[in-house]
Amino acid sequence: MSSLVAEKERSERLSAELERSAASIDALQKELTMARQSILSKDSEISALKRRMSELEVELEKTLKPRPELYEAFILSYIREHRGRISLAECSKEIGLPETNIRDILENLQDKGKIRLEN
């Protein structure tokens, strides 16, 4: 009889342990599901942020890309300030463009009739 009681107690302990394990598994599965959902949400946020970064990079590149009309305006202003004369070397340093680019801009200005180049 005592072995029967011992076996029953052992069975009850194992059943209780099994229930705790099942509850623990359920809790871990719920936590895992929530973690996966959080990761998916974060992935979505990261993708959106990457898209926005790409858009901002394009906007920045457009903003930083020099526009020819700005260089033309600067060179015309430079010529006025220097009494109709231009030093390619000095202008190149001020603008940050190679002398060949400045020469090209001067030729464009001449083609537009805004200046007259002399040799």
XYZ file of C-alpha atoms in Angstrom:
119
model
C 0.000 0.000 0.000
C 2.774 2.468 0.816
C 4.331 1.872 -2.600
C 0.978 2.693 -4.156
C 0.803 5.956 -2.161
C 4.393 6.774 -3.135
C 3.618 6.087 -6.782
C 0.524 8.313 -6.601
C 2.543 11.160 -5.017
C 5.233 10.743 -7.660
C 2.587 10.834 -10.390
C 1.051 13.998 -8.909
C 4.475 15.668 -8.707
C 5.192 14.758 -12.326
C 1.755 16.023 -13.406
C 2.333 19.320 -11.583
C 5.803 19.620 -13.134
C 4.337 18.862 -16.559
C 1.696 21.585 -16.079
C 4.386 24.096 -15.045
C 6.466 23.123 -18.072
C 3.451 23.497 -20.371
C 2.690 26.929 -18.879
C 6.331 27.917 -19.274
C 6.313 26.751 -22.909
C 3.141 28.760 -23.586
C 4.671 31.867 -22.010
C 7.891 31.434 -24.012
C 5.939 30.920 -27.238
C 3.948 34.101 -26.590
C 7.149 36.005 -25.842
C 8.753 34.624 -29.002
C 5.721 35.671 -31.066
C 5.867 39.176 -29.592
C 9.611 39.365 -30.300
C 9.043 38.317 -33.924
C 6.312 40.941 -34.313
C 8.600 43.560 -32.805
C 11.386 42.585 -35.208
C 9.010 42.807 -38.170
C 7.876 46.213 -36.974
C 11.474 47.365 -36.543
C 12.380 45.989 -39.988
C 9.537 48.032 -41.438
C 10.744 51.135 -39.595
C 14.320 50.509 -40.728
C 13.182 50.125 -44.342
C 11.223 53.372 -44.116
C 14.217 55.150 -42.593
C 16.520 53.789 -45.314
C 14.123 55.053 -48.000
C 14.011 58.477 -46.339
C 17.810 58.544 -46.083
C 18.061 57.797 -49.807
C 15.608 60.602 -50.570
C 17.575 63.019 -48.392
C 20.853 61.993 -50.036
C 19.359 62.755 -53.462
C 18.074 66.127 -52.225
C 21.446 66.930 -50.688
C 23.257 65.980 -53.871
C 20.950 68.236 -55.894
C 21.494 71.070 -53.425
C 25.262 70.664 -53.437
C 25.495 70.226 -57.197
C 26.694 73.518 -58.599
C 24.375 75.203 -61.034
C 26.019 76.853 -64.038
C 23.937 80.027 -63.695
C 25.363 80.563 -60.206
C 28.904 80.318 -61.527
C 28.017 82.659 -64.373
C 26.586 85.186 -61.922
C 29.654 84.931 -59.711
C 32.025 85.392 -62.639
C 30.053 88.390 -63.936
C 30.210 89.903 -60.458
C 33.933 89.160 -60.278
C 34.484 90.875 -63.636
C 32.538 93.972 -62.495
C 34.493 94.165 -59.236
C 37.774 93.955 -61.149
C 36.918 96.655 -63.689
C 36.188 94.335 -66.562
C 39.247 92.161 -66.056
C 39.543 88.600 -64.844
C 42.479 86.611 -63.579
C 41.739 82.973 -64.274
C 44.066 81.863 -61.462
C 42.519 84.185 -58.844
C 38.955 83.497 -59.943
C 39.706 79.771 -59.921
C 40.863 79.993 -56.303
C 37.826 82.028 -55.241
C 35.259 79.784 -56.912
C 37.051 76.495 -56.468
C 36.804 75.566 -60.138
C 39.647 74.687 -62.473
C 40.723 77.460 -64.839
C 39.514 75.417 -67.824
C 35.978 75.403 -66.388
C 36.129 79.156 -65.852
C 37.305 79.609 -69.420
C 34.343 77.500 -70.626
C 31.928 79.621 -68.575
C 33.468 82.799 -70.004
C 32.967 81.457 -73.522
C 29.340 80.626 -72.703
C 28.836 84.152 -71.374
C 30.322 85.527 -74.571
C 28.040 83.285 -76.668
C 25.083 84.708 -74.726
C 26.304 88.227 -75.454
C 26.886 89.087 -71.806
C 30.621 89.719 -72.168
C 33.214 90.186 -74.860
C 36.490 88.328 -74.531
C 39.735 89.909 -75.616
C 42.957 88.057 -76.235
